[in-house]
Short mmCIF file of C-alpha atoms in Angstrom, two decimals:
data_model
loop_
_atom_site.label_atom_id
_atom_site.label_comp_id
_atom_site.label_asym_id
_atom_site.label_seq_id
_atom_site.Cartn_x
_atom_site.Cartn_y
_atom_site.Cartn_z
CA UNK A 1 -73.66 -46.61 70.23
CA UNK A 2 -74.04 -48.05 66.94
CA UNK A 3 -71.72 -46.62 64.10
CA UNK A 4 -71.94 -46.04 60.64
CA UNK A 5 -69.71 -45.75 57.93
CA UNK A 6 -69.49 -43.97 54.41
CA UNK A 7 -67.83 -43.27 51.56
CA UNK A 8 -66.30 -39.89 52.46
CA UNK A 9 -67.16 -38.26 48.79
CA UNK A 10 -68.79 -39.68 45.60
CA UNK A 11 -69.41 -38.29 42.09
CA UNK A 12 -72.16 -38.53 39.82
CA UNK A 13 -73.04 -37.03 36.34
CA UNK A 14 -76.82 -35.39 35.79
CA UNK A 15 -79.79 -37.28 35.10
CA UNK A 16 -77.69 -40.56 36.42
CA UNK A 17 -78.74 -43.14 39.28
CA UNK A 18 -76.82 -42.54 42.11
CA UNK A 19 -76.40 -45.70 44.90
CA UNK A 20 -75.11 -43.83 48.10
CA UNK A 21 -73.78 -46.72 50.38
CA UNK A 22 -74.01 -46.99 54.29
CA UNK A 23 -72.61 -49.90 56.26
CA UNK A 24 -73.67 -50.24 59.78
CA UNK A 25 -72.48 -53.60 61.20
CA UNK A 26 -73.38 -52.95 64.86
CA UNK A 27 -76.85 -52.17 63.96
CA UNK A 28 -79.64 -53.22 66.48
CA UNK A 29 -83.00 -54.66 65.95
CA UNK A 30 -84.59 -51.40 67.21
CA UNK A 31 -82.33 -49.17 65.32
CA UNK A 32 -83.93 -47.13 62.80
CA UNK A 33 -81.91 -46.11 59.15
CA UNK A 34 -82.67 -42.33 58.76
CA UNK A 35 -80.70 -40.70 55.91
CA UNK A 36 -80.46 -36.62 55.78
CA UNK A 37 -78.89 -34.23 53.14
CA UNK A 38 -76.95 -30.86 53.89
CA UNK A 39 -76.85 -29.01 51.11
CA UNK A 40 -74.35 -25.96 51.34
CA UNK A 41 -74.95 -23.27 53.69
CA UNK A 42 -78.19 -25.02 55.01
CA UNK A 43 -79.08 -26.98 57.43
CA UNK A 44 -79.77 -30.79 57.12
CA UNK A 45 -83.52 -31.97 55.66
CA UNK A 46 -84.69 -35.10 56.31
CA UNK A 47 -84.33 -37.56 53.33
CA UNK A 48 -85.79 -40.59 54.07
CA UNK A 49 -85.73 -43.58 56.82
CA UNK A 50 -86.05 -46.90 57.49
CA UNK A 51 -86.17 -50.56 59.20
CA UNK A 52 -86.78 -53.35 57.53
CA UNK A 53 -88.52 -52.92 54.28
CA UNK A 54 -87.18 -50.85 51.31
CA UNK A 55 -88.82 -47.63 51.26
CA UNK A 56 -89.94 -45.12 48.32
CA UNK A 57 -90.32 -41.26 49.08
CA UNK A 58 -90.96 -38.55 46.46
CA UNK A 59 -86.89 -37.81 46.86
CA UNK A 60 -85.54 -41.35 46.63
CA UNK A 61 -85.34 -45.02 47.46
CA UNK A 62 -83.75 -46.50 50.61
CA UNK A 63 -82.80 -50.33 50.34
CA UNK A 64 -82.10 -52.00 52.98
CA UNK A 65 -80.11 -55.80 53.17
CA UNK A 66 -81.70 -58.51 54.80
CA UNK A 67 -78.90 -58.79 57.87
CA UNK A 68 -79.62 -54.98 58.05
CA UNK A 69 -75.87 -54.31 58.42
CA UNK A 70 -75.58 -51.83 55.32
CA UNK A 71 -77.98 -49.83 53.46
CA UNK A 72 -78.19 -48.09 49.80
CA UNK A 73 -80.09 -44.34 49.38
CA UNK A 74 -80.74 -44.46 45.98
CA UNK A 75 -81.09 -40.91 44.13
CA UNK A 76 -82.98 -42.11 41.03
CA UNK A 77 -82.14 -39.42 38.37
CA UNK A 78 -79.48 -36.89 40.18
CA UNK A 79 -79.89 -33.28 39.29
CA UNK A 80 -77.41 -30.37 39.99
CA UNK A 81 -79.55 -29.35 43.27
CA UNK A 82 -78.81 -33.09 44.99
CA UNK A 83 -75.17 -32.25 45.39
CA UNK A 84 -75.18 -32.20 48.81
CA UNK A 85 -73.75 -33.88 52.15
CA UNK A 86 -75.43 -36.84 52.85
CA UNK A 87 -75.78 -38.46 56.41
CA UNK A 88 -77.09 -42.13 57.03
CA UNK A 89 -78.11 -41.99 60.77
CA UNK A 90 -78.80 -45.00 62.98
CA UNK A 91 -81.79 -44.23 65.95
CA UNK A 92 -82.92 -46.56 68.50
CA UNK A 93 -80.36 -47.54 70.86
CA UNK A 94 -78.77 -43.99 71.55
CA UNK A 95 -81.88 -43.06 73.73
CA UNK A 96 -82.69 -39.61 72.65
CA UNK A 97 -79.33 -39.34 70.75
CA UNK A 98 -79.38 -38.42 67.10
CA UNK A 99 -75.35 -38.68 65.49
CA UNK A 100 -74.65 -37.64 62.84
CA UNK A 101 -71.40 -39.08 61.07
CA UNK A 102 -69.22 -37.21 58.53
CA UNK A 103 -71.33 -38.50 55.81
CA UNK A 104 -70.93 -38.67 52.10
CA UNK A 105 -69.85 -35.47 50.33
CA UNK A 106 -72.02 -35.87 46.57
CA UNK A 107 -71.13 -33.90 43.68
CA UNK A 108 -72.87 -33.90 40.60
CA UNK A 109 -71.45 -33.04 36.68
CA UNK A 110 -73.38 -31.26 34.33
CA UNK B 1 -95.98 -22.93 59.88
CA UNK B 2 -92.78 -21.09 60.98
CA UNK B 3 -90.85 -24.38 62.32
CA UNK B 4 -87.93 -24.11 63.97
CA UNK B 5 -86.94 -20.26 64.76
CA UNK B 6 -83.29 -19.82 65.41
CA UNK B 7 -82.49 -16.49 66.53
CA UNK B 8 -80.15 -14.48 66.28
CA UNK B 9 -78.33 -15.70 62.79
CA UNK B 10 -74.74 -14.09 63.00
CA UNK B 11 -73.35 -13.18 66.38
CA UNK B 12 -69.14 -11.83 67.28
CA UNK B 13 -68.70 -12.62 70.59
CA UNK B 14 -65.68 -11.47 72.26
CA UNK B 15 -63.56 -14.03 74.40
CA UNK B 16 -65.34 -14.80 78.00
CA UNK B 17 -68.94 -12.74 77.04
CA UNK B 18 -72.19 -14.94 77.13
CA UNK B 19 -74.93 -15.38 75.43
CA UNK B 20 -78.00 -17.01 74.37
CA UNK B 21 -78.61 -18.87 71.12
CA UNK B 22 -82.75 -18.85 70.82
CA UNK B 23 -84.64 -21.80 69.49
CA UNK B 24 -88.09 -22.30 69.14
CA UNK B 25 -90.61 -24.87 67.43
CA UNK B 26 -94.53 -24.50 66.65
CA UNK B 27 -94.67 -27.88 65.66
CA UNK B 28 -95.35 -29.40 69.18
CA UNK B 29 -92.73 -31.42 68.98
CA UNK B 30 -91.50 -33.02 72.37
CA UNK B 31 -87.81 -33.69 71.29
CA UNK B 32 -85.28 -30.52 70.59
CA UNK B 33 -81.55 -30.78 69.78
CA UNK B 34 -78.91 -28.98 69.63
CA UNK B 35 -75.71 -29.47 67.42
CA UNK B 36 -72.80 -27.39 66.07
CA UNK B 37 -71.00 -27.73 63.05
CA UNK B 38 -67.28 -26.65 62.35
CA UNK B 39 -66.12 -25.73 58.80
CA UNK B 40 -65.61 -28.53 56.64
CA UNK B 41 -66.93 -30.89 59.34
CA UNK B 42 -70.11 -32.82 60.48
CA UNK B 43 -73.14 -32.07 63.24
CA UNK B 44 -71.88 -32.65 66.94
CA UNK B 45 -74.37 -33.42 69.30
CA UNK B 46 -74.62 -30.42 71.98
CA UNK B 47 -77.40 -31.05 73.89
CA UNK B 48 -81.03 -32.44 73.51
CA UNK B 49 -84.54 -32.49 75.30
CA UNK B 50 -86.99 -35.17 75.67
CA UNK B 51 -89.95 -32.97 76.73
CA UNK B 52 -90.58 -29.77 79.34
CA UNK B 53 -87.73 -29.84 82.11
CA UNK B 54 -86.10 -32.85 80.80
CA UNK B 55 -82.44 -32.35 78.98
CA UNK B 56 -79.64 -34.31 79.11
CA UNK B 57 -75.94 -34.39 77.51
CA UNK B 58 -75.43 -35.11 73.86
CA UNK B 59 -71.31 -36.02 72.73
CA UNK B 60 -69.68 -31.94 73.10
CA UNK B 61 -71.97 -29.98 76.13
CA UNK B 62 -69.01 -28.76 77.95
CA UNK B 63 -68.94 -24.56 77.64
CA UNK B 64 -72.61 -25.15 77.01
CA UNK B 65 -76.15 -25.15 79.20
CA UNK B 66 -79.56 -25.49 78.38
CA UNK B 67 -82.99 -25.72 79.68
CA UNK B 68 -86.67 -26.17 78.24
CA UNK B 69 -89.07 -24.61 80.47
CA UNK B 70 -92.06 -24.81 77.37
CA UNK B 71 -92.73 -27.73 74.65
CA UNK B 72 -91.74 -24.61 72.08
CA UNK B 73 -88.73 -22.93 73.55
CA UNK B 74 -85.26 -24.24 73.99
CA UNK B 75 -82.73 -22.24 74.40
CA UNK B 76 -78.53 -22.58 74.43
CA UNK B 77 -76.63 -20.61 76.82
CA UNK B 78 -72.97 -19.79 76.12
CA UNK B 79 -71.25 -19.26 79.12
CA UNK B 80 -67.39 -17.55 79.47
CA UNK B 81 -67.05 -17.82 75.28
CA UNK B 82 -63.71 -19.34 73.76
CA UNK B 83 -62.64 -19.26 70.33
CA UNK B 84 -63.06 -22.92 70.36
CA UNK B 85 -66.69 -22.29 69.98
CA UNK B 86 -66.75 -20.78 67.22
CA UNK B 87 -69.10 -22.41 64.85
CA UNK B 88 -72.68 -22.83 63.31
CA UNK B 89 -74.94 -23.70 65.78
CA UNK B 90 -78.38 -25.76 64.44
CA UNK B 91 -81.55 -26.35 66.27
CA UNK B 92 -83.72 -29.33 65.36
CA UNK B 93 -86.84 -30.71 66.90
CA UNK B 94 -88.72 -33.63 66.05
CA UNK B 95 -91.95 -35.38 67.08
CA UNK B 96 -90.80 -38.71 67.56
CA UNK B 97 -87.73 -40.36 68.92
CA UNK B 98 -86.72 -43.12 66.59
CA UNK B 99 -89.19 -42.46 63.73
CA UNK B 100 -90.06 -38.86 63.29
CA UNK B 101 -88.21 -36.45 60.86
CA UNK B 102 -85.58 -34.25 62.07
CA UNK B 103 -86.68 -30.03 61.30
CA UNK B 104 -83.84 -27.94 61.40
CA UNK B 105 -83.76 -24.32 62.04
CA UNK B 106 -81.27 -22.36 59.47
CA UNK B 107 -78.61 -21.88 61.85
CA UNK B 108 -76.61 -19.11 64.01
CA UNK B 109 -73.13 -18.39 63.30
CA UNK B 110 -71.35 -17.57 65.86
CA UNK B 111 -68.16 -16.34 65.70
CA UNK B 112 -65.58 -15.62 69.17
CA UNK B 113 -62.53 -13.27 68.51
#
């Protein structure tokens, strides 16, 4: 199954851009990038996803390199309510598997 | 829409009881999961469906068995409890395999003593 890896925390300060890494060397060409955020005492929601092409949602940018080995969610202006787990997710190859990873603990600073 | 209806949301089990951790979707969604999350730690992969009486393993099912009789219902049986399992348990369902959101319930907590 293909892997990913992250950063296991990051910090940010409000009203900053925030670049949340995701490397994913064993990626497949059928392998879809989903990203998901946990804030605390919730369950995941759905982010934003990917294959190719950077994508733009309402809750951020997802850019994705050309040898699709790593990808970048991009939280344009953090706010005190994005501090949150984030989980970059491969799909494709795993069947009907969804993994999640540890993911990327995010706080943010007033 | 309700989504996805986790039932019941805080459970003490005692050591060898069973019981039934209710999920169910009105989203008509062919793919359910199940995952569990320890403190501090990340989603493990329990179980999951594909569609009506199709399931199949996901990376912890052992203490664990499930079955999807309906599209909506999909439900995770707890058999001879151990503290081990001890845990929040999600449900998710989603309408597409490699493209379609994940919907997550808002959890059960189980607890064994």
């Amino acid at each position: 199954d293909a892997k990913t890896t992250q950063p296991n925390s990051m910090e940010s300060n409000e009203e900053e851009p925030v670049h949340l890494p995701c490397n994913h060397s064993t990626i497949s060409g059928t392998d879809y990038i989903h990203w998901y955020r946990q804030l605390p005492s919730q369950g995941p929601e759905y982010v934003i996803h990917g294959l190719t092409s950077n994508v733009n949602n309402r809750m951020a940018s997802l850019a994705i390199a050309e040898d699709r080995k790593s990808s970048t969610l991009i939280l344009h202006r953090a706010t005190l309510r994005d501090a949150a787990v984030y989980y970059c997710i491969l799909t494709g190859n795993q069947g009907g598997k969804l993994i999640f990873g540890q993911g990327t603990e995010l706080s943010v600073k007033p | 829409n309700a989504g996805v209806t986790q039932t019941p949301k805080f459970r003490i089990l005692k050591i060898g009881q069973s019981m039934t951790l209710q999920c169910a979707q009105d989203m008509n969604h062919n793919y359910m999961y199940w995952y569990r999350q320890d403190p501090g730690m990340g989603l493990k992969l329990i179980y999951y469906s594909v569609g009506a009486g199709i399931t199949d393993k996901g990376e912890v099912p052992n203490g664990y068995n499930v079955s999807r009789s309906t599209t909506e219902d999909f439900p995770l049986r707890l058999e001879l409890a151990a503290p081990s399992q001890t845990s929040v348990y999600f449900c998710a369902s989603s309408k597409g395999l490699y493209t379609g959101e994940l919907f997550f319930g808002e959890g059960s907590r189980l607890t064994v003593l």
